[in-house]
Amino acid sequence: QVRDRLKQQVVEMKEKFPGFRPGLAILQVGNRDDSNLYINMKLKAAAEIGISANHIKLPNTATEADVLKCIASLNADPAVHGFIVQLPLDSDKPINTEKITNAVAPEKDVDGLSSINAGKLSRGDLGDCFIPCTPKGCMELIRQTGVQVAGKRAVVIGRSKIVGAPMHDLLLWNNATVTTCHSKTSTLAEEVGKADILVVAAGKAEMVKGEWIKPGAIVIDCGINHVPDSTKASGKRVVGDVAYNTAKEKASYITPVPGGVGPMTVAMLMQSTVESAQRFLEKFQPGKWTIQYNQLTLKVPVPSDIEISRSCIPKPIEQVATEVGLLPDEMELYGQTKAKVQLSALNRLKNQPDGKYVVVTGITPTPLGEGKSTTTVGLVQALGAHLHQNVFACVRQPSQGPTFGIKGGAAGGGYCQVVPMEEFNLHLTGDIHAITAANNLVAAAIDARIFHELTQSDQALYNRLVPSVNGVRRFSDIQIRRLQKLGINKTDPTALTNEEINAFVRLDIDPGTITWQRVLDTNDRFLRKITIGQSPTEKGFSRTAQFDITVSSEIMAVLALADGLDDMKKRFGRMVVASSKKGQPVTADDLGVTGALAVLMKDAIKPNLMQTLEGTPVFVHAGPFANIAHGNSSVLADKIALKLVGKDGFVVTEAGFGADIGMEKFFDIKCRYSGLRPHVVVLVATVRALKMHGGGPAVTAGVPLPKEYTEENLQLLASGCSNLNKQIQNARLFGVPVVVAVNAFKTDTKAELALVVQKAKEAGAFDAVECTHWAEGGKGALALARAVQRASQAPSNFRFLYNTELPIVDKIRLIAQQVYGARDIELLPEAQEKVAVYTKQGFGNLPICMAKTHLSLSHDPEQKGAPTGFVLPIRDIRASVGAGFLYPLVGTMSTMPGLPTRPCFYDIDLDPVSGGVNGLF
């Protein structure tokens, strides 16, 4: 009856919450035959009822720490609603059983063995605890007799924590008068004779005699004992603690052994598991997070970013991880406020539906920026802390160069920040330093290889590349790959001919074709052009080279686009660093460095978890340049976040620069490789930037704004809305609804803000709203959040701008004409040559990543608004083959910024009292 009832309850749960199943975990240590038998009974019962049961088996060499770690993981797993530790623990190592049972979370302790559940039972909190399964089963059997327990005299023989003691408490709180007897009870027969209800759990074969029993008593026999029996094949039979044959003549009801209490114990375990699942559903809607949000204390005027950040006490990052459904073993803590997330989380969640995917972009900005990061954070704070939606922000990690240069930090601003901002803006978890090390290892390998090939014979090179170790020579795996690339299908190093040895050892790099530069995460203009190889030990081999900033490294772009460790490693191997003198591409795999790069980057590939001021979760991962790379955070962070938020949740990510650059690359490069499809574009616009596009004077960082920007000027603003119109059209090119977020400044007038909203809607935006999140946090982005919710329900007919199979020139022309508004493109001689080279080398079908100024839709930063009719000059084309794109260079740009006259670091220092960071990031 119990099993049938539970089966029906599980069916009803599944109907109400599709995809939901009660989850039971059984943790076993060792391999005892009796334990295996009991566990199989439980697994069979769970399957019959519809409970998802998982048997975790640790070896008998498991230590107490091993068991506790496993329990911690099960405690945190939202798919496990109940779990038991199968006793006894069969381990060679000393394990404290009570410590183990007390480690089980009380709300999942369906065996009812933890001290908390035992304490609640002893004080009568029966509705707020789990009762051990055997006493619970006994009580159910007693109820089935129809006899009222209240007022009856009950005797319990035995006082174990598993049966006797909780049975006493259970009968007592059901209003029986209870006596507990044990080994020291001198008048046992007399006490038994008084019992209306007798429960025996003494562990002694047939100890209670039939003649002791009060006529008409209910007898529950919990004993399982083996006694000799020559008639049985095993030579023994199972009996209880009560002499059944004589007792049944006196009792009104009696449980047989076997077949009485045992099956009820299993049934009660199933019942407790279903009850736990029901409690879970009452407390948590499936897929709905329960998050503690931080309350903002808003001040007027708005304090500095660092003051606001300091005023917030972030939640422990373990709490954030638990709130969003991550398990303890899926986190690597880096202090109290940041953690890395293991990629195993993505595999665990692979069958979960994705949430809604939102990208934040902007109109063509002023040099000051228009608040995309601030809007991203404000939007997630509004969706999460105010509308109580599951929501994740996925943002790029900022470079240390701009942080100490002219731009400052990138954690958002005002009451919309990722915190702690100093952790966010500085080393974070060391990902950028890992990229620096990996990039420079490749650079060192290139020059070292050229040097060694110039100074050694083929045989000397071969002897060093494939050395004899203990008289045995063998190729490494990466060398086997190079041989296969050369068409040499041999694995015995002694079998190569002289010609094959020559091909194998000589990369024959043409120094003039080297595209791989050294990097540093600091703005240093004097490293833009350098000469290397000046030491006499380099024997005259010197060349001109340069340093770029770390975030421009192709390794950063690979990190951002890889969908796993294996994919990242393959992309590293494909990175082209130069060409041979015969025009063949030379890759990192040819240099033999791929495996070492994977080792250096094995931790960097894990996304970094942080939080906003209002306590919503944030992934901070990867930060590729938005000009020579695609300017978006990592695919992996987005994928994990989309699974964590669930089908009704939101993931909000940001694309670098304006919509013509970052958004186009987000769609045509990131979404192409990730397979993800966006639901909404949020286009950030400001009155300030639109006035600039209408013909306002130049806006310069560190210089007060001219009066045109601080006084109402509707005509200038209306003229500048041509840029807004064009960027809305650009977003709609890809078939995605556009919501315009008008980021309001204190100098903007109501009429100006209303005009931008009107012009945006006229241009085809799904909606346009005024936002005050910088000054008000999530509250100031509520209108935006509601607009995004509505837009996410609208049809999204996402499409790419071009087919990658088109010729290189045609793809560039499509972007220039449809996104920028150009009449045509012009390839300068160097670019024409690269088109021919890359097509011949087989790279012609890669996506295009345009590297142009972000300050204009055209190639000329002075051309504002929405220029048309211009010819876009392409001066060169370069390849990031590992990342997976070609990047045409439009105009001139530096990949190593310089420091201004007064860098941001003038304002940065350690606080002499707290030891924290002071400064204006």
Coordinates of N, CA and C in Angstrom, one line a residue, residues 610-722:
M610 N 32.3 35.7 -9.6 CA 32.2 36.8 -8.6 C 30.8 37.2 -8.4
Q611 N 30.5 38.5 -8.0 CA 29.1 38.9 -7.7 C 29.0 40.4 -7.9
T612 N 27.8 40.9 -8.1 CA 27.6 42.3 -8.2 C 27.3 42.9 -6.8
L613 N 27.2 44.2 -6.8 CA 26.9 44.9 -5.5 C 25.6 44.4 -4.8
E614 N 24.6 44.0 -5.7 CA 23.4 43.5 -5.1 C 23.3 42.0 -4.9
G615 N 24.5 41.3 -5.2 CA 24.6 39.9 -4.9 C 24.2 39.0 -6.0
T616 N 24.0 39.5 -7.2 CA 23.7 38.6 -8.3 C 25.1 38.0 -8.9
P617 N 25.0 36.8 -9.4 CA 26.3 36.1 -9.8 C 26.9 36.7 -11.1
V618 N 28.2 36.6 -11.2 CA 28.9 37.1 -12.4 C 30.0 36.1 -12.8
F619 N 30.1 35.8 -14.0 CA 31.3 35.1 -14.5 C 32.2 36.1 -15.2
V620 N 33.4 36.2 -14.8 CA 34.5 37.1 -15.4 C 35.5 36.2 -16.0
H621 N 35.5 36.2 -17.3 CA 36.4 35.2 -18.0 C 36.7 35.6 -19.4
A622 N 38.0 35.7 -19.6 CA 38.7 36.1 -20.9 C 38.4 37.6 -21.2
G623 N 39.3 38.2 -22.0 CA 39.2 39.6 -22.3 C 39.9 40.0 -23.6
P624 N 39.5 39.3 -24.7 CA 40.2 39.6 -25.9 C 40.0 41.0 -26.4
F625 N 41.0 41.6 -27.1 CA 40.8 42.9 -27.7 C 39.6 42.9 -28.6
A626 N 38.9 44.1 -28.7 CA 37.7 44.2 -29.5 C 38.1 44.7 -30.9
N627 N 39.3 44.9 -31.2 CA 39.7 45.3 -32.6 C 40.3 44.1 -33.4
I628 N 41.6 43.7 -33.0 CA 42.2 42.6 -33.7 C 41.7 41.3 -33.3
A629 N 40.8 41.3 -32.2 CA 40.1 40.0 -31.8 C 38.6 40.4 -31.7
H630 N 37.8 39.5 -31.2 CA 36.4 39.6 -31.2 C 35.8 40.3 -30.1
G631 N 36.5 40.6 -29.0 CA 36.0 41.5 -27.9 C 34.9 41.0 -27.1
N632 N 34.8 39.7 -26.9 CA 33.7 39.1 -26.1 C 34.3 38.2 -25.0
S633 N 33.5 38.0 -23.9 CA 33.9 37.1 -22.9 C 33.8 35.7 -23.4
S634 N 34.1 34.7 -22.5 CA 34.3 33.3 -23.0 C 33.0 32.6 -23.4
V635 N 33.1 31.7 -24.3 CA 32.0 30.8 -24.7 C 31.7 29.9 -23.5
L636 N 32.7 29.4 -22.8 CA 32.5 28.5 -21.7 C 31.7 29.1 -20.6
A637 N 32.0 30.4 -20.2 CA 31.3 31.0 -19.2 C 29.8 31.2 -19.6
D638 N 29.5 31.6 -20.8 CA 28.2 31.7 -21.3 C 27.4 30.4 -21.2
K639 N 28.1 29.3 -21.7 CA 27.4 28.0 -21.7 C 27.1 27.5 -20.3
I640 N 28.0 27.6 -19.4 CA 27.7 27.2 -18.0 C 26.6 28.0 -17.4
A641 N 26.7 29.3 -17.6 CA 25.7 30.2 -17.1 C 24.3 29.9 -17.6
L642 N 24.2 29.7 -18.9 CA 22.9 29.4 -19.6 C 22.3 28.1 -19.0
K643 N 23.1 27.1 -18.6 CA 22.6 25.9 -18.0 C 22.1 26.2 -16.6
L644 N 22.9 27.0 -15.8 CA 22.6 27.3 -14.4 C 21.3 28.0 -14.3
V645 N 21.1 29.0 -15.1 CA 19.9 29.9 -15.0 C 18.6 29.1 -15.3
G646 N 18.7 28.1 -16.2 CA 17.5 27.3 -16.5 C 16.7 28.0 -17.6
K647 N 15.7 27.4 -18.1 CA 15.0 27.8 -19.3 C 14.3 29.2 -19.2
D648 N 13.9 29.5 -18.0 CA 13.3 30.8 -17.7 C 14.2 31.9 -17.3
G649 N 15.5 31.6 -17.1 CA 16.5 32.6 -16.6 C 17.1 33.3 -17.8
F650 N 18.0 34.2 -17.4 CA 18.7 35.1 -18.4 C 20.2 35.1 -18.1
V651 N 20.9 35.1 -19.3 CA 22.4 35.4 -19.2 C 22.6 36.6 -20.0
V652 N 23.3 37.6 -19.4 CA 23.5 38.9 -20.0 C 25.0 39.0 -20.2
T653 N 25.5 39.2 -21.4 CA 26.9 39.3 -21.7 C 27.1 40.6 -22.5
E654 N 28.3 41.1 -22.6 CA 28.6 42.4 -23.2 C 29.6 42.2 -24.3
A655 N 29.3 42.9 -25.4 CA 30.2 42.9 -26.6 C 31.0 44.2 -26.6
G656 N 32.3 44.1 -26.8 CA 33.1 45.3 -26.8 C 32.9 46.4 -27.9
F657 N 33.2 47.6 -27.6 CA 33.0 48.8 -28.5 C 31.5 48.9 -28.9
G658 N 31.3 49.5 -30.1 CA 29.9 49.7 -30.6 C 29.4 48.5 -31.3
A659 N 28.1 48.6 -31.7 CA 27.4 47.4 -32.3 C 28.1 47.0 -33.6
D660 N 28.7 48.0 -34.3 CA 29.3 47.7 -35.6 C 30.5 46.8 -35.5
I661 N 31.1 46.8 -34.3 CA 32.3 46.0 -34.1 C 32.0 44.8 -33.1
G662 N 31.8 45.1 -31.8 CA 31.7 44.0 -30.9 C 30.4 43.1 -31.1
M663 N 29.3 43.7 -31.5 CA 28.1 43.0 -31.7 C 28.2 42.1 -32.9
E664 N 28.7 42.7 -34.0 CA 28.8 42.0 -35.3 C 29.7 40.8 -35.1
K665 N 30.8 40.9 -34.3 CA 31.7 39.8 -34.0 C 31.1 38.8 -33.1
F666 N 30.3 39.3 -32.1 CA 29.6 38.4 -31.2 C 28.7 37.4 -32.1
F667 N 28.0 38.0 -33.0 CA 27.1 37.2 -33.8 C 27.9 36.3 -34.8
D668 N 28.8 36.9 -35.6 CA 29.4 36.2 -36.7 C 30.6 35.3 -36.3
I669 N 31.2 35.6 -35.2 CA 32.3 34.7 -34.7 C 31.9 33.9 -33.5
K670 N 31.5 34.6 -32.4 CA 31.3 33.9 -31.2 C 30.1 32.9 -31.3
C671 N 29.0 33.4 -31.8 CA 27.8 32.6 -31.9 C 28.0 31.5 -32.9
R672 N 28.8 31.8 -34.0 CA 29.0 30.8 -35.0 C 29.8 29.6 -34.4
Y673 N 30.8 29.9 -33.6 CA 31.6 28.8 -33.0 C 30.9 28.1 -31.8
S674 N 30.1 28.9 -31.0 CA 29.5 28.4 -29.8 C 28.2 27.6 -30.1
G675 N 27.5 27.9 -31.2 CA 26.3 27.3 -31.5 C 25.1 27.9 -30.7
L676 N 25.4 29.0 -29.9 CA 24.4 29.6 -29.1 C 23.6 30.7 -29.9
R677 N 22.3 30.9 -29.6 CA 21.5 31.8 -30.4 C 21.0 32.9 -29.5
P678 N 21.2 34.1 -29.7 CA 20.8 35.2 -28.8 C 19.3 35.5 -29.0
H679 N 18.7 36.0 -27.9 CA 17.3 36.3 -27.9 C 17.0 37.8 -28.0
V680 N 17.9 38.6 -27.4 CA 17.7 40.1 -27.3 C 19.1 40.8 -27.4
V681 N 19.0 42.0 -28.1 CA 20.1 42.9 -28.1 C 19.7 44.1 -27.3
V682 N 20.6 44.5 -26.3 CA 20.4 45.7 -25.6 C 21.4 46.7 -26.1
L683 N 20.9 47.8 -26.7 CA 21.8 48.8 -27.3 C 21.8 50.0 -26.4
V684 N 23.0 50.3 -25.9 CA 23.2 51.4 -24.9 C 23.5 52.7 -25.7
A685 N 22.7 53.8 -25.4 CA 22.9 55.1 -26.0 C 22.9 56.1 -25.0
T686 N 23.6 57.2 -25.2 CA 23.6 58.4 -24.3 C 23.4 59.6 -25.1
V687 N 22.8 60.6 -24.5 CA 22.5 61.9 -25.1 C 23.9 62.5 -25.5
R688 N 24.9 62.4 -24.6 CA 26.2 62.9 -24.9 C 26.8 62.4 -26.2
A689 N 26.8 61.1 -26.4 CA 27.4 60.6 -27.6 C 26.6 61.0 -28.8
L690 N 25.2 61.0 -28.7 CA 24.4 61.4 -29.9 C 24.6 62.8 -30.2
K691 N 24.8 63.7 -29.3 CA 25.1 65.1 -29.6 C 26.5 65.2 -30.3
M692 N 27.4 64.4 -29.9 CA 28.7 64.3 -30.6 C 28.5 64.0 -32.1
H693 N 27.7 62.9 -32.3 CA 27.4 62.5 -33.7 C 26.6 63.5 -34.5
G694 N 25.9 64.4 -33.8 CA 25.1 65.4 -34.5 C 26.0 66.6 -34.8
G695 N 27.3 66.6 -34.5 CA 28.2 67.7 -34.9 C 28.7 68.5 -33.7
G696 N 28.5 67.9 -32.5 CA 29.1 68.6 -31.3 C 30.6 68.5 -31.3
P697 N 31.2 69.4 -30.5 CA 32.7 69.5 -30.4 C 33.3 68.2 -29.9
A698 N 34.6 68.0 -30.0 CA 35.3 66.8 -29.6 C 35.1 66.6 -28.1
V699 N 35.0 65.3 -27.8 CA 34.9 64.9 -26.3 C 36.3 64.3 -26.0
T700 N 37.0 64.8 -25.0 CA 38.3 64.3 -24.6 C 38.4 63.9 -23.2
A701 N 38.9 62.7 -22.9 CA 39.1 62.3 -21.6 C 39.9 63.2 -20.7
G702 N 39.4 63.5 -19.5 CA 40.2 64.4 -18.6 C 39.9 65.9 -18.8
V703 N 39.1 66.2 -19.9 CA 38.8 67.6 -20.2 C 37.3 67.9 -19.9
P704 N 37.0 69.0 -19.3 CA 35.5 69.2 -19.0 C 34.7 69.3 -20.3
L705 N 33.5 68.8 -20.2 CA 32.6 68.8 -21.4 C 32.2 70.2 -21.8
P706 N 32.3 70.5 -23.2 CA 31.8 71.8 -23.6 C 30.3 71.9 -23.3
K707 N 29.8 73.2 -23.4 CA 28.5 73.5 -22.9 C 27.4 72.8 -23.8
E708 N 27.8 72.5 -25.1 CA 26.8 71.8 -25.9 C 26.3 70.5 -25.3
Y709 N 27.1 69.9 -24.4 CA 26.8 68.6 -23.8 C 26.1 68.8 -22.5
T710 N 26.2 69.9 -21.9 CA 25.6 70.1 -20.6 C 24.3 71.0 -20.6
E711 N 24.0 71.5 -21.8 CA 22.8 72.3 -22.0 C 21.9 71.7 -23.0
E712 N 20.6 71.8 -22.8 CA 19.6 71.2 -23.8 C 19.8 71.7 -25.2
N713 N 19.9 70.8 -26.1 CA 20.0 71.1 -27.5 C 19.4 70.0 -28.3
L714 N 18.1 70.1 -28.6 CA 17.3 69.0 -29.2 C 17.7 68.9 -30.7
Q715 N 18.0 70.0 -31.3 CA 18.4 69.9 -32.8 C 19.7 69.1 -33.0
L716 N 20.7 69.4 -32.2 CA 22.0 68.7 -32.2 C 21.7 67.2 -31.9
L717 N 20.9 67.0 -30.9 CA 20.6 65.6 -30.5 C 19.9 64.8 -31.6
A718 N 18.9 65.5 -32.2 CA 18.1 64.8 -33.3 C 19.0 64.5 -34.5
S719 N 19.9 65.4 -34.8 CA 20.9 65.1 -35.9 C 21.7 63.9 -35.6
G720 N 22.2 63.8 -34.4 CA 23.1 62.7 -34.0 C 22.4 61.3 -33.9
C721 N 21.1 61.3 -33.9 CA 20.3 60.0 -33.8 C 20.5 59.2 -35.1
S722 N 21.1 59.8 -36.1 CA 21.4 59.0 -37.3 C 22.3 57.8 -36.9

